[in-house]
Amino acid sequence: MITAGRGDSGAQLAIIGGGKIGEALLAGLVRQAGTGEGVLVVERSPQRAAELAARHGVGTADLAGAAARARVLLLAVKPQDIDALLALLAPHVTTDHLVVSVAAGVPTARIEGFLPPGTPVVRVMPNTPALVEAGMSVLSAGAHATEAHLDEAEALLAPVGEVRRVPERQQDAVTALSGSGPAYFFFLVEAMIDAGILLGLPRDLAADLIVQTAYGSAVMLRDSGEHPVQLREAVTSPGGTTIAAVRELERHGVRAALIAAIEAAHDRSVELGRADG
């Protein structure tokens, strides 16, 4: 958790935006720390703000109050809403703040353009498995962010998963791969469960089989040190059931479709990064 605060409130971090990714980060951080002390949430819906405060034991504030009380401001709004938010927030920001943005596709230069000159900005692409402390967050420094600022942002995100650093020019590719990546896996799992039902299995059993298989496969990928091709070939016996399935996947162009889907996500990330995106 962030260690530096402002004022007498003891607030260290303000998460601005209580949507899915904002709450995923909030929940993971609070669970890891064991307390919501020092964390504020800013939400334009009073009902949603009260819900998040009650669920996670954090404080609430408006934009001005959050900037006055917390040094680290984490912007967790949709990219389409970032300009309007920054216009409201900018008068309350100083160069003593660290602004961390998780708005997909939005470059640091666009954010810096709204803020006082010299304000440090770090761009982050997280993903929703942060909710279960298994996220993947990727950081890039803006023009005024130092290694110390990156260290601080990494310390903020490390409790909810793995963290990597990349040059900002790679962030759109990161968004397409790991940012949107959970949806691809959920889509595949959904299709496999449907196949199990088609073959006569109860839905609950099909889900248990596939979820555990997905989990075990992910652990093998992480821990074995082997290439995915080697792991796949180890399951694929000559003339067996798996090669018959793989042949169908290739015949239907699943590999090409997945690559095209990720390219489309990349292109949309680039589009969202433009002010008119």
CSV table of N, CA and C in Angstrom, one decimal, residues 8 27-28 49 90 99 104 117 119 148 159 176 193 202 216 253 260 269:
chain,number,residue,atom,x,y,z
A,8,ASP,N,-4.3,15.7,7.5
A,8,ASP,CA,-4.4,15.1,8.7
A,8,ASP,C,-5.3,13.8,8.6
A,27,ALA,N,-10.9,-3.8,-4.2
A,27,ALA,CA,-11.2,-5.0,-3.4
A,27,ALA,C,-9.9,-5.8,-3.1
A,28,GLY,N,-9.1,-5.9,-4.2
A,28,GLY,CA,-7.8,-6.7,-4.0
A,28,GLY,C,-6.9,-6.0,-3.0
A,49,ALA,N,-21.2,5.0,-4.4
A,49,ALA,CA,-20.1,5.3,-3.4
A,49,ALA,C,-20.4,4.7,-2.1
A,90,ALA,N,-8.4,18.7,-12.7
A,90,ALA,CA,-7.1,19.4,-12.8
A,90,ALA,C,-6.9,20.6,-11.9
A,99,VAL,N,-0.4,10.8,-10.4
A,99,VAL,CA,-1.6,10.4,-11.1
A,99,VAL,C,-1.4,9.1,-11.8
A,104,ALA,N,-8.1,2.5,-20.5
A,104,ALA,CA,-7.5,1.8,-21.6
A,104,ALA,C,-7.3,2.7,-22.8
A,117,PRO,N,1.9,21.6,-15.4
A,117,PRO,CA,3.1,21.2,-16.0
A,117,PRO,C,4.0,20.5,-15.0
A,119,THR,N,3.4,17.5,-13.6
A,119,THR,CA,2.7,16.5,-12.8
A,119,THR,C,3.1,15.1,-13.3
A,148,ALA,N,11.3,6.4,-9.2
A,148,ALA,CA,10.6,6.3,-7.9
A,148,ALA,C,9.1,6.3,-8.1
A,159,PRO,N,0.2,-6.0,-4.8
A,159,PRO,CA,-0.6,-6.9,-3.9
A,159,PRO,C,-1.7,-7.6,-4.7
A,176,ALA,N,-4.5,-5.2,-25.6
A,176,ALA,CA,-5.2,-6.2,-26.4
A,176,ALA,C,-4.9,-7.6,-25.9
A,193,ILE,N,-18.0,-25.4,-21.9
A,193,ILE,CA,-19.1,-25.9,-21.0
A,193,ILE,C,-20.4,-26.2,-21.9
A,202,PRO,N,-24.3,-32.7,-17.1
A,202,PRO,CA,-25.0,-31.6,-16.4
A,202,PRO,C,-24.1,-30.4,-16.4
A,216,GLY,N,-5.6,-25.8,-13.9
A,216,GLY,CA,-4.4,-26.7,-14.0
A,216,GLY,C,-3.5,-26.4,-15.2
A,253,GLY,N,-10.4,-22.4,-38.4
A,253,GLY,CA,-9.6,-21.1,-38.3
A,253,GLY,C,-9.6,-20.5,-37.0
A,260,ALA,N,-6.8,-12.3,-35.2
A,260,ALA,CA,-7.5,-11.2,-35.7
A,260,ALA,C,-8.3,-10.5,-34.6
A,269,SER,N,-7.9,0.1,-29.0
A,269,SER,CA,-7.1,0.8,-28.0
A,269,SER,C,-6.5,2.0,-28.6
